[in-house]
Coordinates of C-alpha atoms (C1' of nucleotides) in Angstrom, one line a residue:
Chain A
X1067 CA -11.2 -8.6 -13.1
X1068 CA -9.5 -11.8 -14.4
X1069 CA -6.1 -10.5 -13.1
X1070 CA -3.2 -12.6 -12.4
X1071 CA -1.6 -12.1 -8.9
X1072 CA 1.6 -10.2 -8.6
X1073 CA 3.1 -13.2 -6.8
X1074 CA 2.6 -15.3 -9.8
X1075 CA 4.4 -12.7 -12.0
X1076 CA 7.2 -12.4 -9.4
X1077 CA 7.6 -16.1 -9.3
X1078 CA 8.0 -16.3 -13.2
X1079 CA 10.4 -13.5 -13.2
X1080 CA 12.5 -15.1 -10.3
X1081 CA 12.5 -18.5 -11.9
X1082 CA 13.6 -16.7 -15.3
X1083 CA 16.5 -15.1 -13.4
X1084 CA 17.5 -18.2 -11.8
X1085 CA 17.5 -20.0 -15.0
X1086 CA 19.7 -17.4 -16.7
X1087 CA 22.3 -17.7 -13.9
X1088 CA 22.7 -21.6 -14.3
X1089 CA 26.4 -21.0 -14.2
X1090 CA 26.3 -20.1 -10.5
X1091 CA 25.7 -22.8 -8.1
X1092 CA 22.7 -21.0 -6.7
X1093 CA 21.1 -17.4 -6.5
X1094 CA 20.0 -15.7 -3.4
X1095 CA 16.6 -13.9 -2.8
X1096 CA 18.7 -10.8 -2.2
X1097 CA 20.3 -10.9 -5.6
X1098 CA 17.0 -11.7 -7.4
X1099 CA 15.0 -9.1 -5.5
X1100 CA 17.8 -6.4 -6.4
X1101 CA 18.1 -7.4 -10.0
X1102 CA 14.5 -8.0 -10.9
X1103 CA 13.1 -5.3 -8.5
X1104 CA 10.7 -7.2 -6.4
X1105 CA 10.1 -6.4 -2.7
X1106 CA 12.7 -8.7 -0.9
X1107 CA 10.4 -9.9 2.0
X1108 CA 7.6 -10.7 -0.6
X1109 CA 9.9 -12.6 -2.8
X1110 CA 11.4 -14.6 0.0
X1111 CA 7.9 -15.8 0.9
X1112 CA 7.4 -16.8 -2.8
X1113 CA 10.6 -18.5 -3.0
X1114 CA 9.7 -20.7 0.0
X1115 CA 6.5 -21.7 -1.6
X1116 CA 8.3 -22.7 -4.7
X1117 CA 10.6 -24.8 -2.6
X1118 CA 7.8 -26.6 -0.9
X1119 CA 6.3 -27.5 -4.3
X1120 CA 9.8 -28.8 -5.4
X1121 CA 10.0 -26.4 -8.4
X1122 CA 13.3 -25.0 -6.9
X1123 CA 15.8 -26.5 -4.5
X1124 CA 17.2 -24.3 -1.5
X1125 CA 20.6 -24.2 -0.1
X1126 CA 20.7 -22.6 3.3
X1127 CA 23.3 -20.8 5.0
X1128 CA 26.1 -18.5 3.6
X1129 CA 26.6 -18.8 -0.1
X1130 CA 23.1 -20.2 -0.1
X1131 CA 20.2 -19.6 -2.4
X1132 CA 18.0 -21.4 -4.9
X1133 CA 18.3 -23.4 -8.1
X1134 CA 15.8 -24.9 -10.4
X1135 CA 14.7 -28.4 -9.5
X1136 CA 13.6 -29.2 -13.1
X1137 CA 14.3 -27.9 -16.4
X1138 CA 12.0 -24.9 -17.4
X1139 CA 10.3 -26.8 -20.2
X1140 CA 9.3 -29.5 -17.8
X1141 CA 7.3 -27.1 -15.5
X1142 CA 4.0 -25.7 -16.6
X1143 CA 2.5 -22.6 -15.4
X1144 CA -0.4 -24.3 -13.5
X1145 CA 2.2 -25.7 -11.1
X1146 CA 3.7 -22.4 -10.4
X1147 CA 0.4 -20.8 -10.0
X1148 CA -0.8 -23.5 -7.5
X1149 CA 2.5 -23.3 -5.6
X1150 CA 2.1 -19.5 -5.1
X1151 CA -1.7 -18.8 -5.0
X1152 CA -4.5 -20.7 -3.3
X1153 CA -7.6 -19.1 -4.7
X1154 CA -7.6 -19.5 -8.5
X1155 CA -11.2 -19.7 -9.4
X1156 CA -13.4 -17.8 -11.9
X1157 CA -16.0 -17.8 -9.3
X1158 CA -16.3 -18.9 -5.7
X1159 CA -19.1 -21.5 -6.0
X1160 CA -17.0 -23.9 -8.2
X1161 CA -16.7 -26.5 -5.5
X1162 CA -17.6 -30.1 -5.8
X1163 CA -20.7 -29.9 -3.6
X1164 CA -21.7 -26.3 -3.0
X1165 CA -23.8 -25.3 -0.1
X1166 CA -25.6 -22.1 0.6
X1167 CA -22.3 -20.6 1.9
X1168 CA -20.5 -21.2 -1.5
X1169 CA -23.4 -20.2 -3.7
X1170 CA -26.4 -18.3 -2.6
X1171 CA -28.6 -19.6 -5.4
X1172 CA -26.9 -23.1 -5.7
X1173 CA -30.3 -24.9 -6.0
X1174 CA -30.9 -23.3 -9.5
X1175 CA -27.8 -21.5 -10.3
X1176 CA -27.6 -21.3 -14.1
X1177 CA -24.2 -19.8 -14.0
X1178 CA -22.1 -22.5 -12.2
X1179 CA -22.2 -24.9 -15.1
X1180 CA -21.1 -22.6 -18.0
X1181 CA -18.6 -20.7 -15.7
X1182 CA -17.1 -24.1 -14.9
X1183 CA -16.7 -24.8 -18.6
X1184 CA -14.7 -21.4 -18.8
X1185 CA -12.7 -22.4 -15.8
X1186 CA -11.7 -25.7 -17.4
X1187 CA -10.6 -23.8 -20.6
X1188 CA -8.6 -21.3 -18.7
X1189 CA -6.8 -24.0 -16.7
X1190 CA -6.0 -25.7 -19.9
X1191 CA -4.3 -22.5 -21.2
X1192 CA -1.9 -22.6 -18.2
X1193 CA -1.6 -26.4 -18.3
X1194 CA -0.2 -26.1 -21.8
X1195 CA 2.2 -23.2 -21.2
X1196 CA 5.6 -24.2 -19.8
X1197 CA 8.1 -22.0 -17.9
X1198 CA 10.4 -22.6 -20.9
X1199 CA 8.0 -20.9 -23.2
X1200 CA 7.8 -18.0 -21.1
X1201 CA 11.4 -17.3 -20.4
X1202 CA 12.4 -17.6 -24.1
X1203 CA 11.3 -13.9 -24.5
X1204 CA 13.8 -11.1 -24.4
Chain B
X118 CA -7.0 -14.6 -8.7
X119 CA -8.6 -14.7 -12.3
X120 CA -12.0 -14.0 -10.7
X121 CA -15.0 -12.8 -12.6
X122 CA -16.5 -9.7 -11.1
X123 CA -19.9 -10.1 -9.2
X124 CA -21.4 -7.4 -11.4
X125 CA -20.8 -9.6 -14.5
X126 CA -22.6 -12.6 -12.7
X127 CA -25.3 -10.3 -11.7
X128 CA -25.7 -9.0 -15.2
X129 CA -25.9 -12.5 -16.6
X130 CA -28.5 -13.5 -14.1
X131 CA -30.6 -10.4 -14.7
X132 CA -30.5 -10.7 -18.3
X133 CA -31.6 -14.4 -18.1
X134 CA -34.5 -13.3 -15.8
X135 CA -35.7 -10.6 -18.3
X136 CA -35.5 -13.3 -21.1
X137 CA -37.7 -15.6 -19.1
X138 CA -40.2 -12.9 -18.6
X139 CA -40.5 -11.9 -22.3
X140 CA -44.3 -12.2 -22.1
X141 CA -44.3 -9.0 -19.8
X142 CA -43.7 -5.7 -21.5
X143 CA -40.8 -5.1 -19.3
X144 CA -39.3 -6.0 -15.9
X145 CA -38.2 -3.5 -13.3
X146 CA -35.0 -3.6 -11.3
X147 CA -37.1 -4.1 -8.1
X148 CA -38.7 -7.3 -9.4
X149 CA -35.4 -8.6 -10.7
X150 CA -33.4 -7.9 -7.5
X151 CA -36.2 -9.5 -5.4
X152 CA -36.4 -12.6 -7.6
X153 CA -32.8 -13.2 -8.2
X154 CA -31.6 -11.9 -4.9
X155 CA -29.3 -9.2 -6.0
X156 CA -28.7 -5.9 -3.9
X157 CA -31.2 -3.4 -5.5
X158 CA -28.9 -0.3 -5.7
X159 CA -26.1 -2.4 -7.2
X160 CA -28.3 -4.0 -9.8
X161 CA -29.8 -0.7 -10.7
X162 CA -26.3 0.6 -11.5
X163 CA -25.6 -2.6 -13.7
X164 CA -28.9 -2.1 -15.5
X165 CA -28.0 1.3 -16.6
X166 CA -24.7 0.2 -17.9
X167 CA -26.3 -2.4 -19.9
X168 CA -28.8 0.1 -21.3
X169 CA -25.8 2.5 -22.3
X170 CA -24.4 -0.4 -24.3
X171 CA -27.6 -1.1 -26.0
X172 CA -27.9 -4.7 -24.5
X173 CA -31.3 -3.8 -23.0
X174 CA -33.8 -1.1 -23.6
X175 CA -35.3 0.9 -20.8
X176 CA -38.8 2.2 -20.2
X177 CA -38.9 5.0 -17.6
X178 CA -41.6 6.0 -15.2
X179 CA -44.4 3.9 -13.6
X180 CA -44.8 0.6 -15.1
X181 CA -41.2 1.0 -16.5
X182 CA -38.3 -1.4 -16.6
X183 CA -36.1 -3.2 -19.0
X184 CA -36.3 -5.5 -22.0
X185 CA -33.7 -7.2 -24.1
X186 CA -32.5 -5.2 -27.1
X187 CA -31.3 -8.2 -28.9
X188 CA -32.0 -12.0 -28.9
X189 CA -29.7 -13.8 -26.3
X190 CA -27.9 -15.8 -29.0
X191 CA -26.9 -12.5 -30.6
X192 CA -25.1 -11.2 -27.6
X193 CA -21.7 -12.6 -26.6
X194 CA -20.3 -12.5 -23.2
X195 CA -17.5 -10.0 -24.0
X196 CA -20.1 -7.4 -24.8
X197 CA -21.7 -7.8 -21.5
X198 CA -18.5 -7.9 -19.6
X199 CA -17.3 -4.7 -21.3
X200 CA -20.5 -3.0 -20.6
X201 CA -20.3 -3.7 -17.0
X202 CA -16.6 -3.8 -16.1
X203 CA -13.8 -1.6 -17.2
X204 CA -10.5 -3.3 -16.1
X205 CA -10.5 -6.8 -17.7
X206 CA -6.9 -7.5 -18.0
X207 CA -4.7 -10.4 -16.9
X208 CA -2.0 -7.9 -16.0
X209 CA -1.9 -4.1 -15.9
X210 CA 0.8 -3.5 -18.4
X211 CA -1.0 -4.8 -21.3
X212 CA -1.4 -1.4 -23.2
X213 CA -0.4 -0.5 -26.5
X214 CA 2.7 1.6 -25.6
X215 CA 3.5 0.9 -22.0
X216 CA 5.5 3.4 -19.8
X217 CA 7.2 3.1 -16.6
X218 CA 3.9 3.7 -15.0
X219 CA 2.2 0.9 -16.6
X220 CA 5.1 -1.6 -16.5
X221 CA 8.0 -1.1 -14.0
X222 CA 10.3 -3.2 -16.2
X223 CA 8.8 -2.4 -19.6
X224 CA 12.1 -2.2 -21.3
X225 CA 12.9 -5.9 -21.0
X226 CA 9.8 -7.3 -19.6
X227 CA 9.7 -11.0 -20.6
X228 CA 6.2 -11.5 -19.3
X229 CA 4.2 -9.0 -21.3
X230 CA 4.3 -10.9 -24.5
X231 CA 3.3 -14.4 -23.3
X232 CA 0.7 -13.0 -20.9
X233 CA -0.8 -11.1 -23.8
X234 CA -1.1 -14.4 -25.5
X235 CA -3.1 -15.7 -22.6
X236 CA -5.1 -12.6 -22.6
X237 CA -6.0 -13.1 -26.2
X238 CA -7.1 -16.7 -25.7
X239 CA -9.2 -15.7 -22.7
X240 CA -10.9 -12.9 -24.7
X241 CA -11.7 -15.5 -27.3
X242 CA -13.3 -17.8 -24.8
X243 CA -15.8 -15.1 -23.9
X244 CA -16.2 -13.9 -27.5
X245 CA -17.4 -17.3 -28.6
X246 CA -19.9 -17.7 -25.7
X247 CA -23.2 -16.2 -26.1
X248 CA -25.9 -15.2 -23.5
X249 CA -28.1 -17.8 -25.3
X250 CA -25.7 -20.5 -24.3
X251 CA -25.6 -19.3 -20.7
X252 CA -29.2 -19.0 -20.1
X253 CA -30.2 -22.5 -21.6
X254 CA -29.0 -24.1 -18.3
X255 CA -31.7 -24.9 -15.7
Chain C
dT679 C1' 31.6 -17.7 16.2
dC680 C1' 30.1 -14.4 12.9
dA681 C1' 28.1 -13.0 8.8
dT682 C1' 24.8 -14.3 5.4
dA683 C1' 21.5 -17.1 4.0
dT684 C1' 16.7 -19.6 4.1
dA685 C1' 12.2 -20.7 7.0
dC686 C1' 7.9 -19.4 8.8
dG687 C1' 4.3 -17.0 11.0
dA688 C1' 2.0 -12.6 12.3
dC689 C1' 1.0 -8.3 11.1
dT690 C1' 0.1 -3.9 8.6
dT691 C1' -1.1 -1.2 4.5
dA692 C1' -2.9 -0.4 0.2
dA693 C1' -6.0 -1.2 -3.5
dA694 C1' -10.0 -3.0 -5.5
dA695 C1' -14.5 -4.9 -5.3
dA696 C1' -18.9 -4.7 -3.5
dG697 C1' -22.5 -2.3 -1.7
dT698 C1' -25.2 2.1 -0.2
dC699 C1' -27.1 6.6 -0.3
dC700 C1' -29.0 10.7 -2.2
dG701 C1' -31.1 13.8 -5.4
dA702 C1' -32.8 14.3 -10.0
dT703 C1' -35.8 13.2 -14.1
dA704 C1' -39.4 10.5 -16.5
dT705 C1' -44.1 8.8 -17.0
dA706 C1' -48.4 6.1 -16.3
dA707 C1' -52.4 6.2 -13.8
dA708 C1' -55.5 8.2 -10.3
Chain D
dT573 C1' -52.1 18.0 -12.2
dT574 C1' -50.6 15.4 -8.6
dT575 C1' -48.8 11.0 -6.9
dA576 C1' -46.5 6.8 -7.0
dT577 C1' -43.2 4.2 -9.2
dA578 C1' -39.7 3.9 -12.2
dT579 C1' -35.0 4.9 -14.4
dC580 C1' -30.6 7.9 -14.2
dG581 C1' -26.1 9.2 -12.5
dG582 C1' -22.7 10.5 -9.2
dA583 C1' -20.7 10.4 -4.8
dC584 C1' -19.8 7.8 -0.8
dT585 C1' -18.8 3.9 2.5
dT586 C1' -17.8 -0.7 3.7
dT587 C1' -15.7 -5.0 3.0
dT588 C1' -12.5 -8.0 1.1
dT589 C1' -8.5 -9.3 -1.0
dA590 C1' -4.0 -8.4 -2.4
dA591 C1' 0.4 -6.6 -1.6
dG592 C1' 3.9 -5.7 1.4
dT593 C1' 6.5 -5.6 6.0
dC594 C1' 8.4 -7.3 10.5
dG595 C1' 10.4 -10.3 13.8
dT596 C1' 12.4 -14.5 15.2
dA597 C1' 14.4 -18.9 14.5
dT598 C1' 17.4 -21.9 12.2
dA599 C1' 21.2 -23.4 9.0
dT600 C1' 25.9 -23.2 7.1
dG601 C1' 30.3 -21.6 5.0
dA602 C1' 34.3 -19.1 6.0

DNA sequence: TCATATACGACTTAAAAAGTCCGATATAAA
DNA sequence: TTTATATCGGACTTTTTAAGTCGTATATGA
């Protein structure tokens, strides 16, 4: 439990790789997937999500690829997570106005409140961590 | 991603229920599963794990059941989580001396270090939260 | 116009979580 | 001492989610 999705790890690794190759105009999915060892098709999908969220900029066609849209220390991990994953919750019933569908015992669920506190604190951890801090290792 | 296992939620709910029924000598799995609405067989397994970790005390046979082994504010959530779940890690490769089996890119994995920092902070959140604090709601 | 890219959706497979079943042992009470 | 009601413990099945794959369309530099 409490596991970070592979797609988030792959996104971080790919973003690091792109940053290291700033000298190049852009880096292709193929090159990244070969270098970092990430399944090509999967990485391709992740890259597209990062483009949508304007974390990277794409260049289509031959000699195409991606480059960072923002310097690494201006991007926090929350933004990357949200770009790549949809369900990022400690428990399912942490929605504004839960119904029986979201929380079987929503009328007197003693867990929702404290778990929400946990959720807020975990979110804060990722808010305060930037891509720049991650990629400084190694 | 980052989801808390149902078994942990069930454990917390069950422990709360037992605490509320301190007046009784002990509470059976049947009564808890009916009251809190948790699948009986699943809860039975969870209760056994809580016994093994000496969070609750069991009384076998007719009129048997469980009671808390310790007051709720003396049990932190980490202990409950560890009793009930085995794999509680942000990423798989957070082991002492990772091999290629644990981490495909362990030789120059730039993620292990920062993710471990995250792991430590999340662990701290659960260390500092007691069952007493959880069950005070509602 | 061709080779090499990204874009996007649908699909399949694999792994993990959740839930079930079964046979055993313990024990209070009839 | 028998019976009903519990816990105990492992194996198993089902469901859900995550991970990975495939196919087709579009863009673009050489």
